[in-house]
Short mmCIF file of C-alpha atoms in Angstrom, two decimals:
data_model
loop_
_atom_site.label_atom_id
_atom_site.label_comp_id
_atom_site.label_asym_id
_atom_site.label_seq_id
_atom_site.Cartn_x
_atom_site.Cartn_y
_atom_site.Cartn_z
CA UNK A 1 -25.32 -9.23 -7.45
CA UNK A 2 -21.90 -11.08 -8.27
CA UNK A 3 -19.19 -10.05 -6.06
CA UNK A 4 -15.44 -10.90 -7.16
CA UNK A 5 -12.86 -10.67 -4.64
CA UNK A 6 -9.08 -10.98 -5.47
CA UNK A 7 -6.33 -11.77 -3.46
CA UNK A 8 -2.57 -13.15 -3.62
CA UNK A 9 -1.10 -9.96 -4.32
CA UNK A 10 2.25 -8.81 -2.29
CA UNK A 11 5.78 -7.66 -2.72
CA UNK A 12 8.31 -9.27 -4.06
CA UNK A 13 11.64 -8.57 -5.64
CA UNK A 14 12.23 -8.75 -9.47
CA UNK A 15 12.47 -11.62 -11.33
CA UNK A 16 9.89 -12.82 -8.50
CA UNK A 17 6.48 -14.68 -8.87
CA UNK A 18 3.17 -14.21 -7.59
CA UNK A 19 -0.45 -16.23 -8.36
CA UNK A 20 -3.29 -13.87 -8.35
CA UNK A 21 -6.80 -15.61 -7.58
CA UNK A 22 -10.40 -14.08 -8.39
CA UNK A 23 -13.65 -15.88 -6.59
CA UNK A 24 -16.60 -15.49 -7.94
CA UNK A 25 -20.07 -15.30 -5.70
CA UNK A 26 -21.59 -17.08 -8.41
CA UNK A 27 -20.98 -19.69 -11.32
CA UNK A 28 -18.83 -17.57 -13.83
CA UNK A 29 -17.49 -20.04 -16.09
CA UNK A 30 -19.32 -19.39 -19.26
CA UNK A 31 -18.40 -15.68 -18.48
CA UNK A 32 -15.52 -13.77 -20.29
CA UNK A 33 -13.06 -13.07 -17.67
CA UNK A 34 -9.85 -10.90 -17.76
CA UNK A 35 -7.43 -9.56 -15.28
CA UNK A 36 -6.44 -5.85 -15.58
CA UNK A 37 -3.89 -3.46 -14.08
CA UNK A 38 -3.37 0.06 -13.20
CA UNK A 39 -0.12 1.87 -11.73
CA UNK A 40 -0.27 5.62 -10.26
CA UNK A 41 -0.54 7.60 -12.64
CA UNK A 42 -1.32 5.57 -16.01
CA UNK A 43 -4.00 4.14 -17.46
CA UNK A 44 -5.96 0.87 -16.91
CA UNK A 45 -4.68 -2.11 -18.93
CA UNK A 46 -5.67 -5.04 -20.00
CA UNK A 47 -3.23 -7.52 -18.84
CA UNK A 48 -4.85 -11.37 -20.21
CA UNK A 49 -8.15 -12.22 -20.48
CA UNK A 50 -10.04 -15.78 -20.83
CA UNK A 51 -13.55 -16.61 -22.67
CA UNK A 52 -15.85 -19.13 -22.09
CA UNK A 53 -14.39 -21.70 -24.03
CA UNK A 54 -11.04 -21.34 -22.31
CA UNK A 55 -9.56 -19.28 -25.13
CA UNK A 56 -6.63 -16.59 -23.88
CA UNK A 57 -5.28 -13.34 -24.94
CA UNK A 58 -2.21 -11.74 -23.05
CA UNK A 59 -0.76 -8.30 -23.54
CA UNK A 60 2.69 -8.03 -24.72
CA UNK A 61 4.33 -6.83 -22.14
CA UNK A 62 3.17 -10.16 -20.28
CA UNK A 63 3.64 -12.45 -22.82
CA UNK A 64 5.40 -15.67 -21.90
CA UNK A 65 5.43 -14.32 -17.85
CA UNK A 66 1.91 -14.84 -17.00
CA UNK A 67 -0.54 -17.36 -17.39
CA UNK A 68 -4.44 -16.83 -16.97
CA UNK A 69 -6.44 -19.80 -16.23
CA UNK A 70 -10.16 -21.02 -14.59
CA UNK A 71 -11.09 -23.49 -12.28
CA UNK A 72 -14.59 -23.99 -12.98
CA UNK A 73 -15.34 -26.77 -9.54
CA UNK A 74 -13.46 -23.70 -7.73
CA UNK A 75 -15.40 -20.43 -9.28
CA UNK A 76 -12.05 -18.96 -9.30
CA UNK A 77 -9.83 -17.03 -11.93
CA UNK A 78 -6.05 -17.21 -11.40
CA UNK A 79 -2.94 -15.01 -12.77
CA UNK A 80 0.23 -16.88 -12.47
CA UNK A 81 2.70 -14.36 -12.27
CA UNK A 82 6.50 -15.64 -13.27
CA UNK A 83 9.79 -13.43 -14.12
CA UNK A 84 7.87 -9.99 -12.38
CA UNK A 85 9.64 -6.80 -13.23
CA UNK A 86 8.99 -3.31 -11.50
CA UNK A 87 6.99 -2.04 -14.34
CA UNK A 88 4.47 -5.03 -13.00
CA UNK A 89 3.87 -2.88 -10.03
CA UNK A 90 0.34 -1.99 -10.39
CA UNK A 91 -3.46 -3.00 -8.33
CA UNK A 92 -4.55 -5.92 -10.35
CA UNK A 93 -8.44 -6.28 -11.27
CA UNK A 94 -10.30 -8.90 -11.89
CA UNK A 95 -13.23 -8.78 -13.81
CA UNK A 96 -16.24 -10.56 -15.82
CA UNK A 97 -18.80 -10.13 -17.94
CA UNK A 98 -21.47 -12.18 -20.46
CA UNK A 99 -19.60 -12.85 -23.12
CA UNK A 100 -20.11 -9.98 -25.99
CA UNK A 101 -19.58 -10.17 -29.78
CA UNK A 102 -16.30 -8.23 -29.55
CA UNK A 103 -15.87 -4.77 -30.86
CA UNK A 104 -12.67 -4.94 -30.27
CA UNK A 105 -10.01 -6.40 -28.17
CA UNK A 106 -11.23 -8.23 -24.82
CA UNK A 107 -7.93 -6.75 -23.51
CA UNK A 108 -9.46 -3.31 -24.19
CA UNK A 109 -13.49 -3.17 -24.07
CA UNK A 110 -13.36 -2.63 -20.20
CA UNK A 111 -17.14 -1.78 -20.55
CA UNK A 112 -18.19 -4.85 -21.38
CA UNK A 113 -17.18 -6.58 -18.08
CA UNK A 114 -20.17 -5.66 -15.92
CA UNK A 115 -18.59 -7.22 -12.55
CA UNK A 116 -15.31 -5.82 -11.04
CA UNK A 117 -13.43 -6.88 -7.95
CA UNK A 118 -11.89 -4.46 -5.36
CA UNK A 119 -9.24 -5.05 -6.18
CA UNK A 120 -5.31 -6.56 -5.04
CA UNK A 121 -1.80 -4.85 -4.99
CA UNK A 122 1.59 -5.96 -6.37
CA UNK A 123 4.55 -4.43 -5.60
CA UNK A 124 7.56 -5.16 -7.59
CA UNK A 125 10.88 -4.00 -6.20
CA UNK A 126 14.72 -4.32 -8.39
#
């Protein structure tokens, strides 16, 4: 059973940064990995996701702000966080998968990440 567990989340005022880290239970690096959001009341979003040959896609609202990245020796996914705005205030979710043949966008085929973390707050005050 892989367990990911998240942490690095916190409050912080705007304009702010925070780096998010996922560990892994097990060797993940040839996984597709992603970090996803959701805020009371909305939806689940993608927010950047990373494949297994280090390849990165970030949402536009995030774009230039944050940075995904992998530290294979480490097991560990990472969000750097830069420029955070209220409308970053969400619980961020890591999560991995074996790497599909994409439907559609990693950003948005939550179902094909198998393994989810618990889970880590961010709090973004202006």
């Amino acid at each position: 059973q892989v367990q990911l567990v998240e942490s690095g989340g916190g409050s912080v005022q705007a304009g702010g940064s925070l780096r998010l880290s996922c560990v892994g239970s097990v060797y993940m690096y040839s996984y597709c990995m992603g970090w996803f959001r959701q805020a009371p009341g909305k939806e689940r979003e993608g927010v950047a996701t990373i494949e297994s040959d280090g390849s990165t896609i970030y949402a536009d609202s995030v774009k230039g702000r944050f940075t995904i990245s992998k530290d294979k020796n480490k097991n560990t996914l990472y969000l750097q966080m830069n420029s955070l705005q209220p409308e970053d205030t969400a619980m961020y979710y890591c999560a991995a998968g074996v790497c599909p043949i994409w439907i559609g966008s990693p950003l948005h085929d939550f179902h094909e990440y198998k393994y989810w973390g618990q889970g880590t707050q961010v709090t973004v005050s202006s």
